[in-house]
Amino acid sequence: MRRPLLLVALLLLVAACSTAADDKPATPDPAGGRWQPRPGTAWQWQLSGRLDTSVDVPVYDVDGFDNSAAAVSALHREGRKAICYISTGAWEDWRPDAGKFPASVRGRGNGWEGERWLDIRRTDVLEPLVAARFDMCRAKGFDAVEPDNMDGYRNTTGFPLTAADQLRYNRLVARLAHDRGLAVGLKNDLDQIPELLADFDFAVNEQCAQYGECKALTPFVRAGKAVFHVEYELPTDRFCDQTRSLGLSSMLKKYELGAWRRPC
């Protein structure tokens, strides 16, 4: 029996739309496709020593190179999210990819042994290197990245970096993370929070209480984005009341960032 011409036309139209949709790459929802930590979320930050998973918090921020996919999977089995710590603004001489960073992009030391500021203007060199590091984070199953040393323009790097250079580079770093489905945190760089708030999913800060800067982080909290914060030199009774009232996720740590912590 012959089908009515209208029905045949409709069937052909549906098939054509389906084929066209299949030909297009999947585009994840930028709002729903990534993890979004909320203000007040408790966390652990451990970058040295054997990973201690006994801390009862929902978020772990750990070294991306030093921790395996199995370690990330173990955190996920406990219902935790995992942040991949990666330095994107400084060269570290002990990393397995250190030799891929040419001498021309390595500047002055940043105060930590074996580390040097990077010339963030050289995105032709740095973009593929950062992308490869984020690929590693994604392959290991991390939910987010913490790109460190994101405020070189405010430091003596050996390069004439400007605020515009930093904005351009930080937005590149955020895009590279988001392209891989990873959430990304803004590390320090308080002065550029108004310009970068929309590009980052959370913030990570060191010592805002010691330097009287914590209020500068409140745009993240107002936007429903977590601020993960640590102090090293102030006792908890000198900062916890203030940072708790601001909505920050605060704790006291030691500079080596081992397992020890004293949360607010």
Short mmCIF file of C-alpha atoms in Angstrom, two decimals:
data_model
loop_
_atom_site.label_atom_id
_atom_site.label_comp_id
_atom_site.label_asym_id
_atom_site.label_seq_id
_atom_site.Cartn_x
_atom_site.Cartn_y
_atom_site.Cartn_z
CA MET A 1 0.00 0.00 0.00
CA ARG A 2 1.31 3.45 -0.88
CA ARG A 3 1.86 5.89 2.00
CA PRO A 4 0.23 9.32 1.78
CA LEU A 5 2.64 11.84 0.30
CA LEU A 6 2.47 14.07 3.40
CA LEU A 7 3.50 11.20 5.69
CA VAL A 8 6.43 10.31 3.44
CA ALA A 9 7.60 13.92 3.43
CA LEU A 10 7.44 14.10 7.20
CA LEU A 11 9.44 10.89 7.59
CA LEU A 12 12.11 12.17 5.20
CA LEU A 13 12.34 15.46 7.10
CA VAL A 14 12.81 13.70 10.46
CA ALA A 15 15.49 11.44 9.00
CA ALA A 16 17.33 14.40 7.50
CA CYS A 17 17.28 16.32 10.80
CA SER A 18 18.53 13.27 12.69
CA THR A 19 21.39 12.77 10.24
CA ALA A 20 22.35 16.44 10.41
CA ALA A 21 22.38 16.35 14.20
CA ASP A 22 24.57 13.25 14.20
CA ASP A 23 27.10 15.03 11.98
CA LYS A 24 27.56 17.87 14.48
CA PRO A 25 29.95 17.51 17.44
CA ALA A 26 28.27 17.25 20.80
CA THR A 27 28.32 20.55 22.65
CA PRO A 28 28.02 20.17 26.44
CA ASP A 29 25.90 22.64 28.37
CA PRO A 30 28.47 25.10 29.74
CA ALA A 31 26.44 25.59 32.92
CA GLY A 32 25.45 21.99 33.59
CA GLY A 33 28.39 20.09 32.12
CA ARG A 34 30.94 21.05 34.77
CA TRP A 35 31.17 20.69 38.50
CA GLN A 36 30.34 23.91 40.35
CA PRO A 37 31.50 23.96 43.99
CA ARG A 38 29.30 26.13 46.18
CA PRO A 39 30.35 28.60 48.88
CA GLY A 40 31.12 27.02 52.23
CA THR A 41 32.16 23.65 50.76
CA ALA A 42 34.76 22.03 53.03
CA TRP A 43 38.01 20.92 51.43
CA GLN A 44 41.44 19.39 51.90
CA TRP A 45 44.57 20.67 50.15
CA GLN A 46 47.49 18.24 50.12
CA LEU A 47 50.44 18.70 47.78
CA SER A 48 53.15 16.80 49.64
CA GLY A 49 53.53 13.45 51.36
CA ARG A 50 51.51 10.29 50.90
CA LEU A 51 47.89 11.15 50.20
CA ASP A 52 45.78 10.86 53.34
CA THR A 53 42.17 10.21 52.38
CA SER A 54 40.89 10.00 55.96
CA VAL A 55 39.83 13.67 56.11
CA ASP A 56 36.04 13.73 55.96
CA VAL A 57 35.48 16.50 53.41
CA PRO A 58 33.80 16.49 49.99
CA VAL A 59 36.67 18.11 48.05
CA TYR A 60 40.35 17.17 47.74
CA ASP A 61 42.87 19.40 45.95
CA VAL A 62 45.97 17.32 45.15
CA ASP A 63 49.02 17.39 42.88
CA GLY A 64 48.09 16.39 39.33
CA PHE A 65 51.42 14.77 38.51
CA ASP A 66 51.93 12.94 41.79
CA ASN A 67 48.52 11.30 42.02
CA SER A 68 47.28 8.52 39.78
CA ALA A 69 43.96 7.78 38.15
CA ALA A 70 43.49 5.10 40.79
CA ALA A 71 43.87 7.69 43.55
CA VAL A 72 41.28 9.92 41.89
CA SER A 73 38.93 6.94 41.48
CA ALA A 74 39.34 6.14 45.18
CA LEU A 75 38.28 9.68 46.06
CA HIS A 76 35.29 9.40 43.76
CA ARG A 77 34.24 6.13 45.40
CA GLU A 78 34.06 8.04 48.66
CA GLY A 79 31.77 10.58 47.01
CA ARG A 80 34.45 13.26 46.77
CA LYS A 81 35.45 15.66 44.03
CA ALA A 82 39.11 15.94 43.02
CA ILE A 83 40.95 19.10 41.96
CA CYS A 84 44.13 18.75 39.91
CA TYR A 85 46.88 21.13 41.08
CA ILE A 86 48.98 22.27 38.12
CA SER A 87 51.39 25.19 37.87
CA THR A 88 50.57 27.19 34.76
CA GLY A 89 52.50 30.38 35.51
CA ALA A 90 55.81 29.01 36.73
CA TRP A 91 58.31 26.43 35.49
CA GLU A 92 59.19 23.60 37.89
CA ASP A 93 62.47 21.83 37.23
CA TRP A 94 61.39 18.44 38.62
CA ARG A 95 58.31 17.88 36.48
CA PRO A 96 58.49 15.18 33.78
CA ASP A 97 57.75 17.74 31.06
CA ALA A 98 60.21 20.37 32.35
CA GLY A 99 62.50 19.91 29.33
CA LYS A 100 59.73 20.97 26.96
CA PHE A 101 59.81 24.54 28.31
CA PRO A 102 62.52 26.44 26.39
CA ALA A 103 64.93 28.64 28.34
CA SER A 104 63.49 31.71 26.60
CA VAL A 105 60.22 31.44 28.56
CA ARG A 106 61.83 30.86 31.98
CA GLY A 107 62.29 33.98 34.07
CA ARG A 108 63.35 34.75 37.60
CA GLY A 109 62.74 32.51 40.57
CA ASN A 110 59.40 32.86 42.30
CA GLY A 111 60.67 32.18 45.81
CA TRP A 112 60.32 28.40 45.74
CA GLU A 113 63.29 26.14 45.05
CA GLY A 114 63.40 24.89 41.47
CA GLU A 115 60.67 27.25 40.23
CA ARG A 116 60.84 30.16 37.80
CA TRP A 117 58.20 32.50 36.48
CA LEU A 118 57.05 31.91 32.91
CA ASP A 119 56.73 34.47 30.14
CA ILE A 120 52.96 34.23 29.83
CA ARG A 121 53.03 36.40 26.71
CA ARG A 122 54.44 33.39 24.82
CA THR A 123 51.17 31.58 24.37
CA ASP A 124 52.53 29.99 21.19
CA VAL A 125 54.83 27.98 23.44
CA LEU A 126 52.76 27.67 26.61
CA GLU A 127 49.30 26.86 25.25
CA PRO A 128 50.14 23.33 23.99
CA LEU A 129 52.10 22.59 27.17
CA VAL A 130 49.26 23.67 29.45
CA ALA A 131 46.76 21.83 27.25
CA ALA A 132 48.80 18.62 27.60
CA ARG A 133 48.83 18.99 31.37
CA PHE A 134 45.07 19.48 31.45
CA ASP A 135 44.68 16.46 29.18
CA MET A 136 46.53 14.50 31.87
CA CYS A 137 44.14 15.82 34.53
CA ARG A 138 41.15 14.81 32.45
CA ALA A 139 42.58 11.38 31.66
CA LYS A 140 43.08 10.72 35.37
CA GLY A 141 39.45 11.59 36.04
CA PHE A 142 39.84 14.89 37.89
CA ASP A 143 36.80 17.13 38.18
CA ALA A 144 38.66 20.46 38.14
CA VAL A 145 42.04 22.12 37.91
CA GLU A 146 43.80 24.57 40.20
CA PRO A 147 46.21 26.48 37.95
CA ASP A 148 48.87 28.07 40.15
CA ASN A 149 51.03 31.18 39.79
CA MET A 150 48.36 33.14 37.97
CA ASP A 151 49.51 36.61 39.05
CA GLY A 152 52.98 36.94 37.57
CA TYR A 153 52.32 40.49 36.39
CA ARG A 154 52.29 41.59 40.05
CA ASN A 155 55.71 40.04 40.68
CA THR A 156 59.31 40.45 39.56
CA THR A 157 59.33 37.81 36.84
CA GLY A 158 62.13 39.00 34.57
CA PHE A 159 59.56 39.89 31.91
CA PRO A 160 57.65 43.17 31.37
CA LEU A 161 54.27 41.59 32.02
CA THR A 162 51.18 43.79 32.12
CA ALA A 163 47.71 43.38 33.57
CA ALA A 164 46.43 42.89 30.02
CA ASP A 165 48.94 40.06 29.49
CA GLN A 166 47.70 38.39 32.66
CA LEU A 167 44.03 38.71 31.75
CA ARG A 168 44.67 37.25 28.31
CA TYR A 169 46.64 34.33 29.71
CA ASN A 170 44.28 33.56 32.59
CA ARG A 171 41.33 33.49 30.21
CA LEU A 172 43.27 31.14 27.94
CA VAL A 173 43.92 28.82 30.89
CA ALA A 174 40.24 28.88 31.84
CA ARG A 175 39.20 28.10 28.27
CA LEU A 176 41.61 25.19 28.02
CA ALA A 177 40.12 23.71 31.19
CA HIS A 178 36.53 24.25 30.11
CA ASP A 179 37.19 22.77 26.68
CA ARG A 180 38.03 19.55 28.52
CA GLY A 181 34.95 19.61 30.74
CA LEU A 182 36.97 20.60 33.79
CA ALA A 183 36.02 23.27 36.30
CA VAL A 184 38.80 25.78 36.95
CA GLY A 185 39.75 27.95 39.91
CA LEU A 186 41.29 31.41 39.94
CA LYS A 187 44.39 31.29 42.14
CA ASN A 188 44.98 34.56 44.01
CA ASP A 189 45.08 37.45 41.42
CA LEU A 190 42.64 39.45 43.53
CA ASP A 191 42.89 42.67 41.54
CA GLN A 192 41.49 41.02 38.42
CA ILE A 193 38.55 39.24 40.03
CA PRO A 194 35.99 41.69 38.55
CA GLU A 195 37.25 40.95 35.02
CA LEU A 196 37.73 37.20 35.52
CA LEU A 197 34.75 36.21 37.65
CA ALA A 198 32.74 34.95 34.68
CA ASP A 199 35.66 32.86 33.40
CA PHE A 200 36.30 30.85 36.57
CA ASP A 201 34.18 28.40 38.55
CA PHE A 202 35.73 28.93 41.99
CA ALA A 203 38.68 30.66 43.63
CA VAL A 204 41.68 29.45 45.62
CA ASN A 205 43.37 31.92 47.92
CA GLU A 206 46.33 32.01 50.25
CA GLN A 207 46.60 34.41 53.19
CA CYS A 208 43.88 36.93 52.36
CA ALA A 209 43.22 37.35 56.09
CA GLN A 210 46.86 38.05 56.91
CA TYR A 211 46.96 40.79 54.28
CA GLY A 212 43.44 42.16 54.83
CA GLU A 213 42.20 41.14 51.37
CA CYS A 214 39.39 38.64 51.98
CA LYS A 215 36.54 40.99 51.06
CA ALA A 216 37.95 41.16 47.54
CA LEU A 217 36.87 37.52 47.12
CA THR A 218 33.20 38.08 47.91
CA PRO A 219 32.16 38.47 44.25
CA PHE A 220 32.76 34.73 43.90
CA VAL A 221 30.55 33.99 46.90
CA ARG A 222 27.79 36.29 45.63
CA ALA A 223 27.95 34.44 42.31
CA GLY A 224 27.42 31.11 44.10
CA LYS A 225 31.04 30.00 43.58
CA ALA A 226 33.24 28.54 46.32
CA VAL A 227 36.32 30.30 47.66
CA PHE A 228 38.83 27.75 48.99
CA HIS A 229 41.09 29.64 51.39
CA VAL A 230 44.10 28.89 53.60
CA GLU A 231 46.21 30.77 56.11
CA TYR A 232 49.66 29.71 57.23
CA GLU A 233 50.75 32.14 59.94
CA LEU A 234 47.57 33.31 61.67
CA PRO A 235 45.89 31.10 64.29
CA THR A 236 42.31 30.15 63.49
CA ASP A 237 40.89 32.48 66.15
CA ARG A 238 42.39 35.38 64.18
CA PHE A 239 40.56 34.71 60.90
CA CYS A 240 37.83 32.07 61.09
CA ASP A 241 35.01 34.31 62.32
CA GLN A 242 35.67 36.81 59.55
CA THR A 243 36.09 34.37 56.70
CA ARG A 244 33.13 32.25 57.80
CA SER A 245 30.94 35.35 57.77
CA LEU A 246 32.15 36.10 54.22
CA GLY A 247 31.28 32.58 53.05
CA LEU A 248 34.84 31.37 52.50
CA SER A 249 35.92 27.74 52.96
CA SER A 250 38.87 28.37 55.27
CA MET A 251 41.48 26.37 57.11
CA LEU A 252 44.95 26.67 58.61
CA LYS A 253 47.72 24.76 56.85
CA LYS A 254 51.50 24.47 57.06
CA TYR A 255 53.57 25.80 54.16
CA GLU A 256 54.57 22.33 52.94
CA LEU A 257 50.87 21.53 52.41
CA GLY A 258 50.98 18.05 53.83
CA ALA A 259 47.98 16.27 55.30
CA TRP A 260 47.76 18.37 58.47
CA ARG A 261 44.93 20.89 58.58
CA ARG A 262 42.93 22.87 61.10
CA PRO A 263 39.59 23.89 59.58
CA CYS A 264 37.40 26.77 60.66
#
